[in-house]
Tab-separated table of C-alpha atoms in Angstrom:
chain	number	residue	atom	x	y	z
A	12	UNK	CA	121.283	83.016	178.103
A	13	UNK	CA	123.846	81.440	180.406
A	14	UNK	CA	123.914	82.982	183.895
A	15	UNK	CA	126.431	82.733	186.729
A	16	UNK	CA	123.950	80.475	188.574
A	17	UNK	CA	123.909	78.114	185.585
A	18	UNK	CA	127.671	77.716	185.781
A	19	UNK	CA	127.512	77.084	189.507
A	20	UNK	CA	124.879	74.381	188.959
A	21	UNK	CA	127.096	72.732	186.348
A	22	UNK	CA	129.960	72.757	188.805
A	23	UNK	CA	127.845	71.107	191.487
A	24	UNK	CA	126.652	68.495	188.986
A	25	UNK	CA	130.248	67.650	188.109
A	26	UNK	CA	131.137	67.418	191.807
A	27	UNK	CA	128.318	64.968	192.484
A	28	UNK	CA	129.337	62.922	189.453
A	29	UNK	CA	132.935	62.828	190.699
A	30	UNK	CA	131.813	61.643	194.130
A	31	UNK	CA	129.663	58.907	192.636
A	32	UNK	CA	132.434	57.586	190.417
A	33	UNK	CA	135.051	57.765	193.219
A	34	UNK	CA	132.946	55.482	195.410
A	35	UNK	CA	132.624	52.911	192.636
A	36	UNK	CA	136.330	53.001	191.813
A	37	UNK	CA	137.023	52.391	195.524
A	38	UNK	CA	135.101	49.125	195.336
A	39	UNK	CA	136.982	48.042	192.255
A	40	UNK	CA	140.332	48.943	193.857
A	41	UNK	CA	139.584	46.981	197.055
A	42	UNK	CA	138.360	43.991	195.031
A	43	UNK	CA	141.559	43.952	192.945
A	44	UNK	CA	143.795	44.149	196.026
A	45	UNK	CA	142.003	41.202	197.542
A	46	UNK	CA	141.930	39.096	194.417
A	47	UNK	CA	145.620	39.581	193.579
A	48	UNK	CA	146.890	38.991	197.141
A	49	UNK	CA	144.600	36.039	197.825
A	50	UNK	CA	144.855	34.272	194.482
A	51	UNK	CA	148.632	34.371	194.236
A	52	UNK	CA	149.153	33.519	197.960
A	53	UNK	CA	146.894	30.496	197.800
A	54	UNK	CA	148.162	29.258	194.414
A	55	UNK	CA	151.862	29.575	195.328
A	56	UNK	CA	151.515	28.768	199.036
A	57	UNK	CA	153.714	31.786	199.652
A	58	UNK	CA	152.592	35.143	201.112
A	59	UNK	CA	155.728	36.746	199.690
A	60	UNK	CA	155.106	35.579	196.103
A	61	UNK	CA	155.609	39.111	194.760
A	62	UNK	CA	159.313	38.851	195.655
A	63	UNK	CA	159.713	35.970	193.194
A	64	UNK	CA	160.925	37.278	189.852
A	65	UNK	CA	159.361	34.298	188.069
A	66	UNK	CA	155.978	35.876	188.677
A	67	UNK	CA	156.902	38.759	186.356
A	68	UNK	CA	157.296	38.881	182.612
A	69	UNK	CA	160.307	41.252	182.659
A	70	UNK	CA	163.153	41.471	185.174
A	71	UNK	CA	163.354	45.268	184.955
A	72	UNK	CA	159.701	45.538	185.935
A	73	UNK	CA	160.384	43.256	188.903
A	74	UNK	CA	163.270	45.420	190.041
A	75	UNK	CA	161.341	48.653	189.632
A	76	UNK	CA	158.724	47.360	192.031
A	77	UNK	CA	160.667	45.273	194.593
A	78	UNK	CA	164.156	46.695	194.692
A	79	UNK	CA	165.571	47.238	198.180
A	80	UNK	CA	169.352	47.313	198.292
A	81	UNK	CA	172.351	49.433	199.265
A	82	UNK	CA	175.140	49.982	196.760
A	83	UNK	CA	178.273	51.915	197.787
A	84	UNK	CA	176.485	53.483	200.683
A	85	UNK	CA	173.478	54.540	198.604
A	86	UNK	CA	170.077	52.905	199.027
A	87	UNK	CA	167.906	51.989	196.074
A	88	UNK	CA	164.260	51.108	196.625
A	89	UNK	CA	161.394	50.251	194.298
A	90	UNK	CA	157.788	51.404	194.141
A	91	UNK	CA	156.491	48.921	196.716
A	92	UNK	CA	159.022	49.831	199.406
A	93	UNK	CA	158.381	53.536	198.855
A	94	UNK	CA	154.673	52.964	199.544
A	95	UNK	CA	155.418	50.825	202.629
A	96	UNK	CA	157.746	53.450	204.117
A	97	UNK	CA	155.160	56.194	203.560
A	98	UNK	CA	152.537	54.199	205.400
A	99	UNK	CA	151.730	54.805	209.059
A	100	UNK	CA	149.489	51.790	209.441
A	101	UNK	CA	149.802	49.961	212.733
A	102	UNK	CA	149.963	46.509	211.126
A	103	UNK	CA	153.046	47.598	209.105
A	104	UNK	CA	154.771	48.842	212.286
A	105	UNK	CA	153.770	45.627	214.086
A	106	UNK	CA	155.361	43.509	211.346
A	107	UNK	CA	158.689	45.278	211.613
A	108	UNK	CA	158.589	45.132	215.394
A	109	UNK	CA	158.398	41.330	215.242
A	110	UNK	CA	160.336	40.424	212.060
A	111	UNK	CA	163.591	41.466	210.529
A	112	UNK	CA	163.155	39.482	207.343
A	113	UNK	CA	161.813	39.456	204.737
A	114	UNK	CA	162.224	43.179	204.239
A	115	UNK	CA	158.700	43.371	202.897
A	116	UNK	CA	155.508	42.481	204.811
A	117	UNK	CA	153.433	39.690	203.236
A	118	UNK	CA	151.354	40.544	200.200
A	119	UNK	CA	148.040	41.083	202.047
A	120	UNK	CA	149.792	43.763	204.103
A	121	UNK	CA	151.924	45.239	201.324
A	122	UNK	CA	149.079	45.548	198.829
A	123	UNK	CA	146.878	47.105	201.481
A	124	UNK	CA	149.041	50.254	201.656
A	125	UNK	CA	149.924	50.739	197.988
A	126	UNK	CA	148.093	53.264	195.842
A	127	UNK	CA	145.826	52.178	193.023
A	128	UNK	CA	148.420	53.473	190.585
A	129	UNK	CA	151.104	51.206	192.090
A	130	UNK	CA	148.635	48.295	192.189
A	131	UNK	CA	148.024	48.843	188.492
A	132	UNK	CA	151.790	48.855	187.831
A	133	UNK	CA	152.148	45.617	189.760
A	134	UNK	CA	149.419	43.851	187.845
A	135	UNK	CA	150.767	45.120	184.537
A	136	UNK	CA	154.177	43.715	185.350
A	137	UNK	CA	152.904	40.188	186.175
A	138	UNK	CA	153.400	37.352	183.738
A	139	UNK	CA	150.081	36.740	182.024
A	140	UNK	CA	150.924	33.080	181.485
A	141	UNK	CA	151.031	32.301	185.197
A	142	UNK	CA	147.852	30.420	186.160
A	143	UNK	CA	147.094	32.855	189.040
A	144	UNK	CA	147.013	35.784	186.605
A	145	UNK	CA	144.734	33.925	184.227
A	146	UNK	CA	142.413	33.104	187.098
A	147	UNK	CA	142.038	36.763	188.117
A	148	UNK	CA	141.243	37.813	184.549
A	149	UNK	CA	138.648	35.014	184.189
A	150	UNK	CA	137.075	35.810	187.556
A	151	UNK	CA	136.215	39.268	186.181
A	152	UNK	CA	134.520	37.891	183.087
A	153	UNK	CA	137.357	38.656	180.668
A	154	UNK	CA	139.482	36.484	178.386
A	155	UNK	CA	142.466	38.723	177.714
A	156	UNK	CA	144.956	39.930	180.275
A	157	UNK	CA	145.678	43.073	178.201
A	158	UNK	CA	142.080	44.283	178.598
A	159	UNK	CA	142.082	44.164	182.387
A	160	UNK	CA	145.574	45.691	182.481
A	161	UNK	CA	144.307	48.642	180.395
A	162	UNK	CA	141.161	49.012	182.468
A	163	UNK	CA	143.082	49.207	185.769
A	164	UNK	CA	145.445	51.780	184.292
A	165	UNK	CA	142.547	53.895	183.010
A	166	UNK	CA	140.554	53.645	186.243
A	167	UNK	CA	143.576	54.568	188.371
A	168	UNK	CA	143.918	57.700	186.303
A	169	UNK	CA	140.223	58.455	186.657
A	170	UNK	CA	140.458	57.907	190.372
A	171	UNK	CA	143.205	60.535	190.676
A	172	UNK	CA	141.114	63.016	188.752
A	173	UNK	CA	138.206	62.480	191.148
A	174	UNK	CA	140.418	62.576	194.237
A	175	UNK	CA	141.951	65.898	193.232
A	176	UNK	CA	138.572	67.415	192.291
A	177	UNK	CA	139.351	67.539	188.588
A	178	UNK	CA	136.658	68.098	186.006
A	179	UNK	CA	134.922	65.054	184.510
A	180	UNK	CA	132.254	66.626	182.363
A	181	UNK	CA	133.137	67.194	178.717
A	182	UNK	CA	136.653	65.846	179.282
A	183	UNK	CA	138.937	63.805	177.025
A	184	UNK	CA	140.952	61.444	179.186
A	185	UNK	CA	144.608	60.778	178.460
A	186	UNK	CA	144.251	56.982	178.532
A	187	UNK	CA	142.245	55.383	175.756
A	188	UNK	CA	140.278	52.277	176.674
A	189	UNK	CA	140.632	48.914	175.045
A	190	UNK	CA	137.388	46.943	174.620
A	191	UNK	CA	136.980	43.155	174.555
A	192	UNK	CA	135.492	41.272	171.635
A	193	UNK	CA	134.208	38.564	173.979
A	194	UNK	CA	133.032	38.722	177.556
A	195	UNK	CA	131.314	36.387	180.018
A	196	UNK	CA	128.459	38.777	180.749
A	197	UNK	CA	126.715	41.354	178.560
A	198	UNK	CA	128.838	44.285	177.512
A	199	UNK	CA	128.789	46.748	174.645
A	200	UNK	CA	128.228	45.281	171.235
A	201	UNK	CA	130.822	45.653	168.478
A	202	UNK	CA	128.592	48.156	166.745
A	203	UNK	CA	128.346	50.252	169.891
A	204	UNK	CA	132.063	50.037	170.524
A	205	UNK	CA	132.743	51.269	167.017
A	206	UNK	CA	130.490	54.277	167.644
A	207	UNK	CA	131.994	55.609	170.855
A	208	UNK	CA	135.210	57.407	171.665
A	209	UNK	CA	137.694	55.447	173.741
A	210	UNK	CA	138.864	58.450	175.769
A	211	UNK	CA	135.432	59.758	176.792
A	212	UNK	CA	133.410	59.236	179.911
A	213	UNK	CA	130.815	56.874	178.454
A	214	UNK	CA	133.430	54.186	177.801
A	215	UNK	CA	134.699	54.522	181.389
A	216	UNK	CA	131.209	54.215	182.772
A	217	UNK	CA	130.609	51.109	180.662
A	218	UNK	CA	133.784	49.467	182.034
A	219	UNK	CA	132.774	50.239	185.614
A	220	UNK	CA	129.256	48.876	185.087
A	221	UNK	CA	130.675	45.673	183.656
A	222	UNK	CA	133.154	45.080	186.484
A	223	UNK	CA	130.489	45.734	189.107
A	224	UNK	CA	128.528	42.737	187.775
A	225	UNK	CA	131.293	40.565	189.300
A	226	UNK	CA	132.541	42.716	192.190
A	227	UNK	CA	129.256	44.056	193.543
A	228	UNK	CA	126.232	42.638	191.685
A	229	UNK	CA	123.771	44.417	193.991
A	230	UNK	CA	125.416	47.819	193.449
A	231	UNK	CA	123.063	50.802	193.034
A	232	UNK	CA	125.573	52.654	190.890
A	233	UNK	CA	123.501	52.498	187.708
A	234	UNK	CA	120.350	53.720	189.513
A	235	UNK	CA	122.271	56.501	191.245
A	236	UNK	CA	123.852	57.561	187.998
A	237	UNK	CA	120.515	57.757	186.194
A	238	UNK	CA	119.027	59.656	189.162
A	239	UNK	CA	121.845	62.189	188.913
A	240	UNK	CA	121.313	62.623	185.209
A	241	UNK	CA	117.585	63.089	185.760
A	242	UNK	CA	118.360	65.953	188.128
A	243	UNK	CA	120.820	67.559	185.731
A	244	UNK	CA	121.230	71.344	185.454
A	245	UNK	CA	119.960	73.138	182.410
A	246	UNK	CA	123.384	73.267	180.756
A	247	UNK	CA	123.317	69.471	180.603
A	248	UNK	CA	120.745	68.301	178.098
A	249	UNK	CA	119.766	64.689	177.352
A	250	UNK	CA	118.392	63.991	173.895
A	251	UNK	CA	117.334	60.930	172.041
A	252	UNK	CA	120.309	59.108	170.527
A	253	UNK	CA	118.187	58.257	167.423
A	254	UNK	CA	118.830	54.549	167.893
A	255	UNK	CA	116.640	51.647	168.962
A	256	UNK	CA	117.250	49.765	172.191
A	257	UNK	CA	117.888	46.057	171.589
A	258	UNK	CA	115.578	43.749	173.486
A	259	UNK	CA	118.210	41.431	174.919
A	260	UNK	CA	120.667	41.212	177.758
A	261	UNK	CA	122.363	44.420	176.688
A	262	UNK	CA	119.249	46.431	177.502
A	263	UNK	CA	120.512	47.501	180.915
A	264	UNK	CA	123.655	49.022	179.524
A	265	UNK	CA	121.947	50.286	176.401
A	266	UNK	CA	119.332	52.216	178.331
A	267	UNK	CA	122.159	54.110	179.925
A	268	UNK	CA	123.797	54.549	176.533
A	269	UNK	CA	120.674	56.194	175.137
A	270	UNK	CA	120.827	58.767	177.908
A	271	UNK	CA	124.568	59.322	177.822
A	272	UNK	CA	124.959	59.320	174.070
A	273	UNK	CA	122.779	62.399	173.877
A	274	UNK	CA	124.515	64.438	176.543
A	275	UNK	CA	125.098	67.864	175.184
A	276	UNK	CA	123.999	71.475	175.752
A	277	UNK	CA	121.457	73.434	173.836
A	278	UNK	CA	122.571	75.913	171.173
A	279	UNK	CA	121.634	79.441	172.084
A	280	UNK	CA	121.569	82.424	169.712
A	281	UNK	CA	122.656	85.763	171.137
A	282	UNK	CA	122.409	89.193	169.482
A	283	UNK	CA	125.547	91.293	169.362
A	284	UNK	CA	124.754	93.351	172.424
A	285	UNK	CA	127.961	92.924	174.421
A	286	UNK	CA	131.596	92.280	173.933
A	287	UNK	CA	132.987	88.760	174.147
A	288	UNK	CA	135.457	87.974	176.879
A	289	UNK	CA	138.108	85.346	176.422
A	290	UNK	CA	141.051	84.231	178.482
A	291	UNK	CA	144.690	84.866	177.569
A	292	UNK	CA	146.523	81.819	179.030
A	293	UNK	CA	149.974	83.479	178.747
A	294	UNK	CA	149.240	86.686	180.623
A	295	UNK	CA	146.041	85.570	182.436
A	296	UNK	CA	144.499	88.868	181.359
A	297	UNK	CA	141.059	89.523	179.995
A	298	UNK	CA	140.731	90.730	176.416
A	299	UNK	CA	137.696	92.422	174.971
A	300	UNK	CA	136.595	91.675	171.461
A	301	UNK	CA	135.495	94.668	169.421
A	302	UNK	CA	132.437	94.111	167.306
A	303	UNK	CA	132.493	96.188	164.089
A	304	UNK	CA	133.739	99.676	164.855
A	305	UNK	CA	132.487	99.863	168.452
A	306	UNK	CA	135.156	100.488	171.083
A	307	UNK	CA	134.810	99.576	174.765
A	308	UNK	CA	134.877	102.717	176.805
A	309	UNK	CA	135.907	103.189	180.398
A	310	UNK	CA	132.337	102.993	181.687
A	311	UNK	CA	132.168	99.376	180.541
A	312	UNK	CA	135.207	98.270	182.572
A	313	UNK	CA	133.082	97.255	185.525
A	314	UNK	CA	130.904	95.068	183.331
A	315	UNK	CA	133.998	93.508	181.838
A	316	UNK	CA	135.401	92.684	185.263
A	317	UNK	CA	132.153	91.071	186.337
A	318	UNK	CA	132.095	88.995	183.157
A	319	UNK	CA	135.685	88.103	183.860
A	320	UNK	CA	134.694	86.450	187.132
A	321	UNK	CA	132.113	84.337	185.340
A	322	UNK	CA	134.609	83.527	182.591
A	323	UNK	CA	137.327	82.321	184.977
A	324	UNK	CA	134.929	79.889	186.655
A	325	UNK	CA	133.728	78.714	183.235
A	326	UNK	CA	137.355	78.106	182.161
A	327	UNK	CA	137.853	76.020	185.268
A	328	UNK	CA	135.062	73.760	183.980
A	329	UNK	CA	136.614	73.941	180.542
A	330	UNK	CA	133.511	73.776	178.337
A	331	UNK	CA	133.825	74.070	174.609
A	332	UNK	CA	132.818	77.488	173.390
A	333	UNK	CA	132.179	77.877	169.680
A	334	UNK	CA	132.231	81.436	168.340
A	335	UNK	CA	130.762	81.945	164.879
A	336	UNK	CA	130.640	85.329	163.176
A	337	UNK	CA	127.420	86.352	161.455
A	338	UNK	CA	125.677	89.510	160.463
A	339	UNK	CA	122.898	89.142	163.017
A	340	UNK	CA	124.517	87.460	165.997
A	341	UNK	CA	126.881	84.982	167.532
A	342	UNK	CA	126.018	81.372	168.168
A	343	UNK	CA	127.402	80.061	171.435
A	344	UNK	CA	127.367	76.334	172.147
A	345	UNK	CA	128.905	73.731	174.348
A	346	UNK	CA	129.187	70.233	172.941
A	347	UNK	CA	128.775	66.959	174.763
A	348	UNK	CA	127.400	63.899	172.965
A	349	UNK	CA	128.209	61.252	170.445
A	350	UNK	CA	128.215	61.181	166.688
A	351	UNK	CA	124.664	60.674	165.549
A	352	UNK	CA	123.545	59.137	162.306
A	353	UNK	CA	120.696	61.554	161.867
A	354	UNK	CA	121.276	64.424	159.475
A	355	UNK	CA	120.297	67.094	161.998
A	356	UNK	CA	122.961	65.945	164.443
A	357	UNK	CA	126.034	66.394	162.274
A	358	UNK	CA	129.075	67.774	164.027
A	359	UNK	CA	128.273	66.558	167.521
A	360	UNK	CA	131.348	65.018	169.183
A	361	UNK	CA	131.246	61.704	171.076
A	362	UNK	CA	130.960	61.278	174.785
């Protein structure tokens, strides 16, 4: 049976997972700020390189980021200026106290105060054929600009979910990842890539682990993640992925895959001894499901309200509840895993 304490433990597990990922994304964000500002400034010899439209592949993208003009008494500003004006950093105020032009602080100041979302937009707008851009991509062990652009976009979205205390467990993310066919250091094999879902957590974790090999090689992220999984609550079960671990450089990532690929909850069978409670999203009311000809009487209202409290917290975590009618009982399960090749694992969705 699933108790209220089990749901609370699952919530705390998700909270610790969110904190762990947020710290790693912070490292990736800071590293990208530094690489972009430093590489372009050194290569161009200009700290204000981002105000040069030749650095961008599309003029509209350039304007959307760097616009700062007044037309007929109305001021129009782009994403970068909006971020600068929202900042209360002393080095920004010091720049404007000493200089009237350019209107923007140099790149190492400007990029310091922009959000990761805006940083992702800036990188996406840059011309991939400019040597500085190619250098950044290569420094992170990739060979295609489009891959790094997609990863930054996806990680900025994941960062916002973590920052706003959103749920990570059993979640399908809105941004699907793109995976490289060739990398400088070990990554997922083509067979593994073909077997995972691009909008699930395992893919995001794989991307973060790969980038950390270049950004922070001594990072303890993998060890901390495995430690968290080993202390998982009972609603989070790890099972064998029914695959062998290759004895090569991919072993580090694959050992994590074996654990994560099997993440799912046990299937529990319950006899029909109580009514099922489900949430009505339009009226936010609680409905009771009548089993056979039994009718809920007034004496059961208190029990229904107590179950409602448990149900609302469960909905906040948004697990997948499967209800299946049968003559003897109802099978209740929550899925989290990947498609397995074994016959007894049919129907399990990917991480």
